């Protein structure tokens, strides 16, 4: 029995699912954490919030570690007498290793560090990707930071109006679809932009995410101001013998992911050809054909028949800008801006793009305006001018029915003349 | 404008603000020292935080900047 009665939270322990309530109780019972009462009082204040239907955390704070303007978020409880264990409950963001690879020793060391100075409670991982240490007091912040950087060789991540901790998919380390080395790119940009990661430089947050292919395991297209998504330029590689083996049932589709149930015989026409979003595939009973010019790299056919179809060999990435969750405006996905660039260290071309974008956004962005909102407000055309790029039909979702790009007179050979009086005579305002 | 002049302008402007406002966006600083580039303003602000003249306040999602020790939050957090 914990320190506080928590009937509502206890409900969340029922059923077959893992429960964060059970996890917090486990830490309370273990009792090794420096902030002895933190897990119990955290449950207490959460139960009170469920009852009152309002948060009991105050908004933000001034705490940090010396030299950094991010990575620590001040949290204070507005019922400190009732819940002294969480009166000060600051969060620290730890820059996760690329692709979230670490040894069990490293994980143990992180957990021991956090028990030594904090509540022992962590969040693996926050939605940006960081390892999150939940809850410590102001006087422990520098101690955690010192031991973490000196003993574990590990840095804090980004928060506030900083560059946020860049994140990447598992990439070449384990995935056959990776079209570039996502870990290398993520690490290289993290090191290049240390200053922006640790010191607030921007009107609001900025995120880089690196997906090795359009399957998008870190969802770069939905979550990053700059999304780097692996792609290829040449044709999908087809092994016709393996295609036949799929058709003949010798190889299970989707790597056997749906093999537990009887879905019937694999039907290449129904399950692949007719599901191709651009209708660019055909199957004549013995040969699979792809009109690669029309392929949008949706990955469906490759996912279904990984042993028969592989991405091409001329690989790189597409760069998209402006995804975000709702803040000033609603949620939006990134917009394709650079259809293809080579992705080779030290990624100079990529860095040039970043610098152009940042100069513009730092100058023109309003407070709390994400890059995507600035593009919306100033127009995509303006964005292309800043990036020194020419409009391209691939940037437009329906280039034939919605040309989207407006040309200026000087951009069109021969220009044009238009008499505004003449125009207004025919068209009212 | 030298760094020292810029610092003085920032401290004078922030110190001279009456009323409730004690926290400012980085962008507000651009206006105080209009001939400095955004990156240089950012670096100067960070330097002033290091020197104990200014401090960052963060909600977790955004960062605001104020004179060290100013405002209600500071009294509560000490
Ligand atoms: S995004 Fe693509 S390359 Fe990266 S792990 Fe996922 S499937 Fe593999
Ligand atoms: S990747 Fe998608 S668009 Fe391209 S051929 Fe396969 S199913 Fe069609």
Short mmCIF file of C-alpha atoms and ligand atoms in Angstrom, two decimals:
data_model
loop_
_atom_site.label_atom_id
_atom_site.label_comp_id
_atom_site.label_asym_id
_atom_site.label_seq_id
_atom_site.Cartn_x
_atom_site.Cartn_y
_atom_site.Cartn_z
CA UNK A 1 0.00 0.00 0.00
CA UNK A 2 1.48 3.32 -1.08
CA UNK A 3 1.54 6.59 0.80
CA UNK A 4 -1.65 7.87 -0.86
CA UNK A 5 -4.91 6.16 -1.72
CA UNK A 6 -5.17 6.06 -5.52
CA UNK A 7 -8.36 4.21 -6.50
CA UNK A 8 -8.63 5.83 -9.93
CA UNK A 9 -5.01 5.17 -10.88
CA UNK A 10 -5.34 1.61 -9.63
CA UNK A 11 -7.92 1.04 -12.36
CA UNK A 12 -5.11 1.60 -14.85
CA UNK A 13 -3.34 -1.50 -13.55
CA UNK A 14 -6.16 -3.81 -14.61
CA UNK A 15 -6.18 -5.71 -17.88
CA UNK A 16 -3.39 -7.42 -19.80
CA UNK A 17 -1.46 -4.24 -20.69
CA UNK A 18 1.72 -2.86 -19.19
CA UNK A 19 0.87 -0.08 -16.75
CA UNK A 20 2.85 3.04 -15.93
CA UNK A 21 1.07 3.06 -12.56
CA UNK A 22 2.54 -0.35 -11.71
CA UNK A 23 5.95 0.88 -12.87
CA UNK A 24 5.82 3.91 -10.59
CA UNK A 25 4.68 1.74 -7.65
CA UNK A 26 7.56 -0.61 -8.35
CA UNK A 27 10.04 2.27 -8.12
CA UNK A 28 8.38 3.47 -4.87
CA UNK A 29 8.77 0.03 -3.34
CA UNK A 30 12.34 -0.37 -4.55
CA UNK A 31 13.11 2.85 -2.70
CA UNK A 32 16.67 3.32 -3.98
CA UNK A 33 16.02 6.77 -5.47
CA UNK A 34 17.49 9.96 -3.97
CA UNK A 35 14.07 11.63 -3.91
CA UNK A 36 12.55 9.01 -1.61
CA UNK A 37 8.95 10.18 -1.72
CA UNK A 38 8.86 11.21 -5.39
CA UNK A 39 7.18 8.09 -6.87
CA UNK A 40 4.53 7.94 -4.12
CA UNK A 41 3.82 11.67 -4.25
CA UNK A 42 3.72 11.58 -8.04
CA UNK A 43 0.93 9.02 -7.84
CA UNK A 44 -0.76 11.16 -5.19
CA UNK A 45 -0.74 14.36 -7.25
CA UNK A 46 -1.87 12.47 -10.34
CA UNK A 47 -4.83 10.99 -8.47
CA UNK A 48 -5.72 14.49 -7.28
CA UNK A 49 -5.55 15.75 -10.88
CA UNK A 50 -7.86 12.96 -11.99
CA UNK A 51 -10.27 13.96 -9.22
CA UNK A 52 -10.06 17.72 -9.84
CA UNK A 53 -9.81 17.26 -13.61
CA UNK A 54 -7.10 19.89 -13.75
CA UNK A 55 -3.30 19.76 -13.67
CA UNK A 56 -1.39 20.49 -10.49
CA UNK A 57 1.85 21.32 -12.29
CA UNK A 58 2.90 24.91 -12.77
CA UNK A 59 4.00 26.07 -16.19
CA UNK A 60 7.77 26.04 -16.87
CA UNK A 61 10.72 27.43 -14.99
CA UNK A 62 14.12 29.15 -15.06
CA UNK A 63 16.29 26.21 -14.06
CA UNK A 64 19.11 24.88 -16.22
CA UNK A 65 22.73 23.85 -16.17
CA UNK A 66 25.52 26.37 -16.60
CA UNK A 67 26.30 27.25 -20.22
CA UNK A 68 23.20 25.57 -21.60
CA UNK A 69 19.83 27.12 -22.44
CA UNK A 70 17.97 23.87 -22.95
CA UNK A 71 17.71 20.24 -21.93
CA UNK A 72 16.25 21.02 -18.50
CA UNK A 73 12.62 21.88 -17.94
CA UNK A 74 11.52 23.34 -14.63
CA UNK A 75 8.49 21.66 -13.10
CA UNK A 76 6.85 22.65 -9.83
CA UNK A 77 3.82 21.18 -8.11
CA UNK A 78 1.13 23.61 -6.97
CA UNK A 79 0.35 21.46 -3.90
CA UNK A 80 3.85 21.21 -2.38
CA UNK A 81 2.68 20.68 1.23
CA UNK A 82 0.57 17.68 0.31
CA UNK A 83 3.16 16.25 -2.06
CA UNK A 84 6.62 17.38 -0.91
CA UNK A 85 8.32 14.60 -2.85
CA UNK A 86 7.38 16.31 -6.12
CA UNK A 87 7.41 19.95 -5.00
CA UNK A 88 10.36 20.39 -7.40
CA UNK A 89 10.19 17.84 -10.15
CA UNK A 90 12.40 19.03 -13.02
CA UNK A 91 12.76 17.07 -16.21
CA UNK A 92 16.07 16.47 -17.97
CA UNK A 93 16.32 15.48 -21.62
CA UNK A 94 19.19 13.20 -22.53
CA UNK A 95 20.33 13.07 -26.18
CA UNK A 96 19.57 9.49 -27.20
CA UNK A 97 22.26 7.56 -29.07
CA UNK A 98 21.66 7.36 -32.84
CA UNK A 99 18.87 4.86 -33.63
CA UNK A 100 18.52 4.34 -29.86
CA UNK A 101 21.22 1.69 -29.79
CA UNK A 102 22.77 1.14 -26.38
CA UNK A 103 24.17 -1.67 -24.32
CA UNK A 104 22.38 -2.94 -21.22
CA UNK A 105 25.37 -1.66 -19.25
CA UNK A 106 24.77 1.86 -20.54
CA UNK A 107 21.07 1.62 -19.66
CA UNK A 108 21.93 0.42 -16.14
CA UNK A 109 24.43 3.24 -15.75
CA UNK A 110 21.81 5.79 -16.81
CA UNK A 111 19.26 4.35 -14.39
CA UNK A 112 21.79 4.26 -11.53
CA UNK A 113 22.73 7.86 -12.23
CA UNK A 114 19.11 8.87 -12.06
CA UNK A 115 18.48 6.96 -8.83
CA UNK A 116 21.54 8.66 -7.36
CA UNK A 117 20.18 12.17 -8.04
CA UNK A 118 16.53 11.99 -8.97
CA UNK A 119 13.27 10.11 -8.71
CA UNK A 120 14.55 7.03 -10.55
CA UNK A 121 11.63 7.45 -12.97
CA UNK A 122 12.39 7.74 -16.67
CA UNK A 123 10.45 8.00 -19.89
CA UNK A 124 11.97 5.85 -22.63
CA UNK A 125 11.67 7.72 -24.97
CA UNK A 126 10.07 11.13 -25.29
CA UNK A 127 8.28 11.78 -28.56
CA UNK A 128 11.25 13.74 -29.96
CA UNK A 129 13.41 10.74 -29.14
CA UNK A 130 15.28 11.82 -26.02
CA UNK A 131 15.73 9.65 -22.96
CA UNK A 132 13.74 11.59 -20.37
CA UNK A 133 14.73 11.77 -16.71
CA UNK A 134 11.61 12.66 -14.76
CA UNK A 135 11.88 14.64 -11.57
CA UNK A 136 14.73 16.10 -9.58
CA UNK A 137 15.45 19.18 -7.48
CA UNK A 138 17.36 22.27 -8.60
CA UNK A 139 20.47 21.49 -6.52
CA UNK A 140 20.87 18.09 -8.20
CA UNK A 141 20.85 19.36 -11.80
CA UNK A 142 24.56 20.23 -12.05
CA UNK A 143 25.49 16.96 -10.33
CA UNK A 144 23.56 14.87 -12.84
CA UNK A 145 25.03 16.89 -15.70
CA UNK A 146 28.59 16.52 -14.43
CA UNK A 147 28.43 12.78 -13.88
CA UNK A 148 26.53 12.19 -17.10
CA UNK A 149 29.04 14.08 -19.24
CA UNK A 150 32.17 12.90 -17.39
CA UNK A 151 31.32 9.28 -16.53
CA UNK A 152 28.89 8.30 -19.28
CA UNK A 153 30.19 10.59 -22.04
CA UNK A 154 26.59 11.54 -22.67
CA UNK A 155 25.05 14.94 -23.46
CA UNK A 156 21.74 16.65 -22.81
CA UNK A 157 19.24 17.03 -25.64
CA UNK A 158 17.36 20.10 -26.88
CA UNK A 159 14.25 21.81 -25.52
CA UNK A 160 12.54 25.19 -25.75
CA UNK A 161 13.33 27.41 -28.77
CA UNK A 162 16.36 25.31 -29.68
CA UNK A 163 17.25 22.78 -32.28
CA UNK A 164 15.73 19.63 -30.84
CA UNK A 165 17.65 16.41 -30.50
CA UNK A 166 17.95 15.06 -34.06
CA UNK A 167 16.66 11.53 -34.47
CA UNK A 168 17.02 8.79 -37.05
CA UNK A 169 15.65 5.37 -37.94
CA UNK A 170 17.67 2.21 -37.46
CA UNK A 171 18.99 2.66 -41.01
CA UNK A 172 21.93 0.77 -42.45
CA UNK A 173 22.66 -0.78 -39.08
CA UNK A 174 19.86 -3.30 -39.51
CA UNK A 175 17.60 -2.36 -42.38
CA UNK A 176 17.97 -3.51 -45.97
CA UNK A 177 15.84 -0.60 -47.24
CA UNK A 178 18.08 2.18 -45.95
CA UNK A 179 19.05 4.42 -48.87
CA UNK A 180 21.72 6.31 -46.90
CA UNK A 181 23.44 6.11 -43.54
CA UNK A 182 20.85 7.76 -41.30
CA UNK A 183 23.00 7.38 -38.19
CA UNK A 184 25.98 9.07 -39.81
CA UNK A 185 23.82 11.97 -41.02
CA UNK A 186 22.10 12.35 -37.66
CA UNK A 187 25.39 12.27 -35.77
CA UNK A 188 27.10 14.67 -38.18
CA UNK A 189 24.33 17.27 -37.94
CA UNK A 190 24.08 16.86 -34.16
CA UNK A 191 27.80 17.65 -33.85
CA UNK A 192 27.71 20.49 -36.40
CA UNK A 193 24.84 22.27 -34.67
CA UNK A 194 25.80 21.85 -31.00
CA UNK A 195 25.36 25.56 -30.40
CA UNK A 196 21.79 25.62 -31.74
CA UNK A 197 21.01 22.42 -29.81
CA UNK A 198 22.06 23.85 -26.47
CA UNK A 199 21.23 27.56 -26.79
CA UNK A 200 17.90 29.07 -27.83
CA UNK A 201 18.43 30.61 -31.25
CA UNK A 202 15.05 30.47 -32.92
CA UNK A 203 11.48 31.77 -32.81
CA UNK A 204 10.41 28.27 -31.74
CA UNK A 205 11.51 24.64 -31.87
CA UNK A 206 13.22 23.11 -34.92
CA UNK A 207 13.50 19.41 -35.66
CA UNK A 208 15.58 17.29 -38.01
CA UNK A 209 14.55 13.70 -38.58
CA UNK A 210 16.22 11.12 -40.76
CA UNK A 211 14.30 8.24 -42.32
CA UNK A 212 16.33 5.81 -44.42
CA UNK A 213 13.45 5.14 -46.81
CA UNK A 214 9.85 6.25 -47.38
CA UNK A 215 8.55 3.72 -44.83
CA UNK A 216 9.33 6.52 -42.42
CA UNK A 217 10.04 4.74 -39.15
CA UNK A 218 10.76 8.04 -37.35
CA UNK A 219 7.86 9.69 -39.22
CA UNK A 220 10.08 12.52 -40.46
CA UNK A 221 7.41 13.69 -42.92
CA UNK A 222 4.92 14.32 -40.11
CA UNK A 223 7.15 15.54 -37.32
CA UNK A 224 10.21 17.38 -38.57
CA UNK A 225 10.73 20.94 -39.79
CA UNK A 226 13.36 19.38 -42.03
CA UNK A 227 12.57 15.81 -43.05
CA UNK A 228 15.31 13.79 -44.73
CA UNK A 229 13.83 10.73 -46.37
CA UNK A 230 15.85 8.10 -48.20
CA UNK A 231 14.99 7.44 -51.85
CA UNK A 232 16.53 6.18 -55.08
CA UNK A 233 16.84 7.60 -58.57
CA UNK A 234 17.05 4.52 -60.80
CA UNK A 235 14.75 1.53 -61.16
CA UNK A 236 13.45 -0.84 -58.50
CA UNK A 237 15.56 -4.00 -58.74
CA UNK A 238 13.40 -6.98 -59.63
CA UNK A 239 14.32 -10.62 -59.15
CA UNK A 240 11.73 -12.29 -61.40
CA UNK A 241 12.48 -15.79 -60.03
CA UNK A 242 11.75 -14.57 -56.50
CA UNK A 243 8.52 -12.91 -57.75
CA UNK A 244 7.45 -16.32 -59.04
CA UNK A 245 8.37 -17.90 -55.71
CA UNK A 246 6.01 -15.45 -53.96
CA UNK A 247 3.28 -16.22 -56.46
CA UNK A 248 3.87 -19.95 -56.06
CA UNK A 249 3.66 -19.67 -52.26
CA UNK A 250 7.27 -20.72 -51.59
CA UNK A 251 8.07 -17.37 -49.96
CA UNK A 252 5.63 -15.82 -47.51
CA UNK A 253 4.62 -12.23 -48.36
CA UNK A 254 5.51 -9.37 -45.98
CA UNK A 255 8.32 -11.42 -44.49
CA UNK A 256 5.70 -13.71 -42.95
CA UNK A 257 4.20 -10.91 -40.87
CA UNK A 258 0.63 -12.01 -41.68
CA UNK A 259 1.35 -15.75 -41.72
CA UNK A 260 -0.48 -16.54 -38.46
CA UNK A 261 -3.94 -16.49 -40.08
CA UNK A 262 -5.21 -18.13 -43.22
CA UNK A 263 -5.70 -15.25 -45.63
CA UNK A 264 -5.81 -17.60 -48.60
CA UNK A 265 -3.33 -17.91 -51.41
CA UNK A 266 -1.12 -14.87 -52.15
CA UNK A 267 -2.63 -12.96 -55.06
CA UNK A 268 -0.04 -10.71 -56.66
CA UNK A 269 -2.59 -8.78 -58.70
CA UNK A 270 -4.96 -8.04 -55.81
CA UNK A 271 -2.33 -7.55 -53.15
CA UNK A 272 0.39 -5.73 -55.05
CA UNK A 273 -0.37 -4.59 -58.60
CA UNK A 274 -3.83 -3.15 -57.87
CA UNK A 275 -2.69 -1.53 -54.64
CA UNK A 276 0.09 0.39 -56.35
CA UNK A 277 -1.12 4.00 -55.84
CA UNK A 278 0.13 5.17 -59.21
CA UNK A 279 -1.00 2.10 -61.13
CA UNK A 280 2.46 1.71 -62.60
CA UNK A 281 2.83 -2.07 -62.19
CA UNK A 282 1.66 -4.96 -64.31
CA UNK A 283 1.77 -8.76 -64.05
CA UNK A 284 1.15 -10.93 -67.11
CA UNK A 285 1.28 -14.26 -65.28
CA UNK A 286 5.02 -14.67 -65.60
CA UNK A 287 6.75 -11.26 -65.49
CA UNK A 288 6.32 -8.29 -63.18
CA UNK A 289 6.82 -4.93 -64.86
CA UNK A 290 7.18 -1.50 -63.27
CA UNK A 291 6.98 1.82 -65.07
CA UNK A 292 9.56 3.43 -62.79
CA UNK A 293 8.95 6.96 -64.07
CA UNK A 294 5.52 6.90 -62.43
CA UNK A 295 6.56 5.17 -59.20
CA UNK A 296 6.23 7.49 -56.17
CA UNK A 297 8.35 5.27 -53.88
CA UNK A 298 5.38 4.42 -51.69
CA UNK A 299 7.22 1.23 -50.66
CA UNK A 300 4.12 -1.00 -50.79
CA UNK A 301 5.40 -3.52 -53.33
CA UNK A 302 8.84 -3.65 -51.69
CA UNK A 303 7.27 -4.28 -48.29
CA UNK A 304 5.14 -7.14 -49.59
CA UNK A 305 7.89 -8.86 -51.57
CA UNK A 306 11.20 -7.87 -49.99
CA UNK A 307 13.10 -10.78 -51.50
CA UNK A 308 11.94 -10.00 -55.02
CA UNK A 309 12.00 -6.18 -55.06
CA UNK A 310 14.71 -3.88 -53.79
CA UNK A 311 15.30 -0.14 -54.04
CA UNK A 312 17.59 0.96 -56.87
CA UNK A 313 21.32 1.42 -56.40
CA UNK A 314 21.56 5.15 -57.06
CA UNK A 315 20.43 6.18 -53.61
CA UNK A 316 20.20 9.43 -51.67
CA UNK A 317 17.43 11.40 -50.01
CA UNK A 318 14.53 13.74 -50.63
CA UNK A 319 14.40 16.83 -48.44
CA UNK A 320 11.07 18.15 -47.24
CA UNK A 321 10.33 21.12 -45.04
CA UNK A 322 7.66 22.31 -42.65
CA UNK A 323 5.92 19.48 -40.79
CA UNK A 324 4.43 20.30 -37.40
CA UNK A 325 1.73 19.57 -34.87
CA UNK A 326 -1.05 22.15 -34.36
CA UNK A 327 0.20 25.37 -32.71
CA UNK A 328 -0.59 28.65 -34.44
CA UNK A 329 -2.07 26.77 -37.40
CA UNK A 330 -3.25 23.17 -37.75
CA UNK A 331 -1.04 20.14 -38.21
CA UNK A 332 0.73 19.76 -41.52
CA UNK A 333 3.08 17.39 -43.31
CA UNK A 334 6.40 18.44 -44.81
CA UNK A 335 6.47 19.70 -48.39
CA UNK A 336 8.83 18.17 -50.92
CA UNK A 337 11.47 20.76 -51.72
CA UNK A 338 14.57 18.89 -52.94
CA UNK A 339 13.55 15.74 -54.83
CA UNK A 340 17.00 14.17 -54.62
CA UNK A 341 20.38 14.86 -53.10
CA UNK A 342 23.32 12.58 -52.50
CA UNK A 343 23.86 11.82 -48.85
CA UNK A 344 27.56 11.51 -48.27
CA UNK A 345 29.59 12.75 -45.31
CA UNK A 346 30.23 15.52 -44.42
CA UNK A 347 26.78 16.41 -45.90
CA UNK A 348 27.84 19.90 -47.00
CA UNK A 349 24.89 20.34 -49.37
CA UNK A 350 22.47 19.52 -46.58
CA UNK A 351 24.15 21.97 -44.22
CA UNK A 352 23.95 24.74 -46.83
CA UNK A 353 20.19 24.19 -47.01
CA UNK A 354 19.90 24.28 -43.23
CA UNK A 355 21.79 27.55 -42.99
CA UNK A 356 19.63 29.24 -45.64
CA UNK A 357 16.44 28.11 -43.94
CA UNK A 358 17.56 29.20 -40.51
CA UNK A 359 18.73 32.66 -41.65
CA UNK A 360 15.31 33.30 -43.15
CA UNK A 361 13.27 31.89 -40.27
CA UNK A 362 15.34 33.66 -37.59
CA UNK A 363 14.82 36.94 -39.42
CA UNK A 364 11.20 36.61 -40.53
CA UNK A 365 9.58 34.03 -38.23
CA UNK A 366 7.15 35.40 -35.66
CA UNK A 367 7.33 34.28 -32.06
CA UNK A 368 6.20 30.66 -31.74
CA UNK A 369 5.87 30.32 -35.50
CA UNK A 370 7.20 27.04 -36.87
CA UNK A 371 8.96 27.00 -40.23
CA UNK A 372 5.91 25.37 -41.86
CA UNK A 373 3.71 28.24 -40.70
CA UNK A 374 6.15 30.83 -41.99
CA UNK A 375 6.13 29.10 -45.40
CA UNK A 376 2.33 29.13 -45.30
CA UNK A 377 2.22 32.80 -44.37
CA UNK A 378 4.86 34.01 -46.84
CA UNK A 379 4.09 31.45 -49.59
CA UNK A 380 5.98 28.48 -50.95
CA UNK A 381 7.13 30.65 -53.82
CA UNK A 382 8.90 32.99 -51.39
CA UNK A 383 10.45 29.97 -49.69
CA UNK A 384 11.83 28.76 -53.01
CA UNK A 385 13.32 32.21 -53.65
CA UNK A 386 15.08 32.08 -50.28
CA UNK A 387 16.35 28.58 -51.02
CA UNK A 388 17.43 29.70 -54.51
CA UNK A 389 15.46 26.88 -56.12
CA UNK A 390 13.28 26.81 -59.22
CA UNK A 391 9.73 25.51 -58.94
CA UNK A 392 9.35 21.92 -60.01
CA UNK A 393 6.19 19.89 -60.66
CA UNK A 394 7.37 17.33 -58.11
CA UNK A 395 6.82 19.92 -55.39
CA UNK A 396 3.11 20.05 -56.23
CA UNK A 397 0.65 17.32 -55.33
CA UNK A 398 -1.53 17.75 -58.42
CA UNK A 399 0.65 19.56 -60.95
CA UNK A 400 -1.79 19.14 -63.83
CA UNK A 401 -4.93 20.40 -62.14
CA UNK A 402 -3.39 22.75 -59.58
CA UNK A 403 -0.27 24.48 -60.87
CA UNK A 404 0.17 26.27 -57.52
CA UNK A 405 3.23 28.24 -58.61
CA UNK A 406 2.63 31.78 -59.86
CA UNK A 407 5.22 33.20 -62.18
CA UNK A 408 6.44 36.75 -62.12
CA UNK A 409 6.79 38.65 -65.37
CA UNK A 410 10.60 38.61 -65.29
CA UNK A 411 10.59 34.83 -64.92
CA UNK A 412 8.75 34.25 -68.16
CA UNK A 413 10.63 34.57 -71.42
CA UNK A 414 9.25 37.52 -73.36
CA UNK A 415 7.30 38.72 -70.28
CA UNK A 416 3.79 39.98 -70.78
CA UNK A 417 1.87 43.21 -70.69
CA UNK A 418 -1.33 43.73 -68.85
CA UNK A 419 -3.36 46.87 -68.58
CA UNK A 420 -4.89 46.88 -65.14
CA UNK A 421 -7.64 49.34 -66.21
CA UNK A 422 -8.60 47.06 -69.02
CA UNK A 423 -8.61 44.11 -66.65
CA UNK A 424 -10.78 45.88 -64.05
CA UNK A 425 -13.26 46.88 -66.74
CA UNK A 426 -14.02 43.21 -67.18
CA UNK A 427 -13.44 41.94 -63.65
CA UNK A 428 -14.86 43.59 -60.55
CA UNK A 429 -12.88 43.53 -57.35
CA UNK B 1 27.43 49.21 -31.85
CA UNK B 2 29.96 47.37 -29.68
CA UNK B 3 29.01 44.42 -27.51
CA UNK B 4 29.24 46.62 -24.43
CA UNK B 5 26.89 49.21 -25.94
CA UNK B 6 24.49 46.49 -26.99
CA UNK B 7 24.53 44.99 -23.50
CA UNK B 8 23.80 48.37 -21.97
CA UNK B 9 20.93 48.96 -24.40
CA UNK B 10 19.45 45.57 -23.51
CA UNK B 11 19.76 46.08 -19.75
CA UNK B 12 18.37 49.63 -19.98
CA UNK B 13 15.40 48.56 -22.10
CA UNK B 14 14.50 45.55 -19.98
CA UNK B 15 15.08 47.42 -16.72
CA UNK B 16 13.01 50.37 -17.93
CA UNK B 17 9.92 48.27 -18.70
CA UNK B 18 7.29 48.91 -16.11
CA UNK B 19 4.29 46.72 -15.53
CA UNK B 20 3.95 42.98 -15.45
CA UNK B 21 6.11 41.98 -18.39
CA UNK B 22 9.38 40.44 -17.26
CA UNK B 23 9.96 37.79 -19.91
CA UNK B 24 10.73 38.41 -23.56
CA UNK B 25 11.16 36.46 -26.75
CA UNK B 26 14.55 36.45 -28.45
CA UNK B 27 12.91 38.40 -31.26
CA UNK B 28 12.17 41.28 -28.91
CA UNK B 29 15.92 41.67 -28.47
CA UNK B 30 16.44 42.11 -32.21
CA UNK B 31 14.47 45.35 -31.93
CA UNK B 32 16.61 46.66 -29.09
CA UNK B 33 19.80 46.23 -31.14
CA UNK B 34 18.51 46.54 -34.71
CA UNK B 35 21.90 46.70 -36.41
CA UNK B 36 23.04 43.34 -35.03
CA UNK B 37 22.44 40.07 -36.90
CA UNK B 38 20.02 37.58 -35.28
CA UNK B 39 22.83 35.08 -34.64
CA UNK B 40 24.97 37.72 -32.94
CA UNK B 41 22.05 38.78 -30.77
CA UNK B 42 21.55 35.16 -29.77
CA UNK B 43 25.24 34.82 -28.89
CA UNK B 44 25.21 38.03 -26.90
CA UNK B 45 22.09 37.01 -24.97
CA UNK B 46 23.68 33.66 -24.19
CA UNK B 47 26.83 35.41 -23.00
CA UNK B 48 24.76 37.66 -20.75
CA UNK B 49 23.03 34.59 -19.29
CA UNK B 50 26.48 33.13 -18.55
CA UNK B 51 27.47 36.38 -16.87
CA UNK B 52 24.42 36.27 -14.66
CA UNK B 53 22.79 39.38 -16.16
CA UNK B 54 19.91 37.62 -17.92
CA UNK B 55 18.20 34.27 -17.47
CA UNK B 56 16.30 31.83 -19.63
CA UNK B 57 12.80 30.73 -18.73
CA UNK B 58 11.39 27.70 -20.51
CA UNK B 59 7.99 26.10 -20.61
CA UNK B 60 9.60 23.10 -22.22
CA UNK B 61 8.36 24.08 -25.66
CA UNK B 62 9.35 27.76 -25.90
CA UNK B 63 12.11 29.83 -24.33
CA UNK B 64 11.76 33.33 -22.95
CA UNK B 65 14.46 35.62 -21.62
CA UNK B 66 14.39 38.10 -18.75
CA UNK B 67 16.59 40.07 -16.38
CA UNK B 68 18.07 37.75 -13.79
CA UNK B 69 15.92 37.74 -10.69
CA UNK B 70 13.01 39.68 -12.19
CA UNK B 71 9.45 38.48 -11.98
CA UNK B 72 7.19 36.45 -9.79
CA UNK B 73 8.45 33.07 -10.92
CA UNK B 74 11.89 33.79 -9.53
CA UNK B 75 10.65 34.40 -6.00
CA UNK B 76 8.68 31.18 -6.09
CA UNK B 77 11.57 29.13 -7.37
CA UNK B 78 14.23 30.31 -4.92
S1 LIG C 1 12.64 4.16 -42.38
FE1 LIG C 1 13.07 2.65 -43.99
S2 LIG C 1 15.30 2.38 -43.83
FE2 LIG C 1 14.66 3.28 -41.91
S3 LIG C 1 14.28 1.53 -40.54
FE3 LIG C 1 12.33 2.12 -41.48
S4 LIG C 1 12.12 0.75 -43.22
FE4 LIG C 1 14.29 0.74 -42.65
S1 LIG C 2 6.85 1.57 -54.66
FE1 LIG C 2 4.65 2.00 -54.64
S2 LIG C 2 4.37 3.40 -56.39
FE2 LIG C 2 6.34 2.37 -56.69
S3 LIG C 2 5.90 0.59 -57.93
FE3 LIG C 2 5.83 -0.11 -55.80
S4 LIG C 2 3.67 0.08 -55.21
FE4 LIG C 2 3.93 1.28 -57.10
#
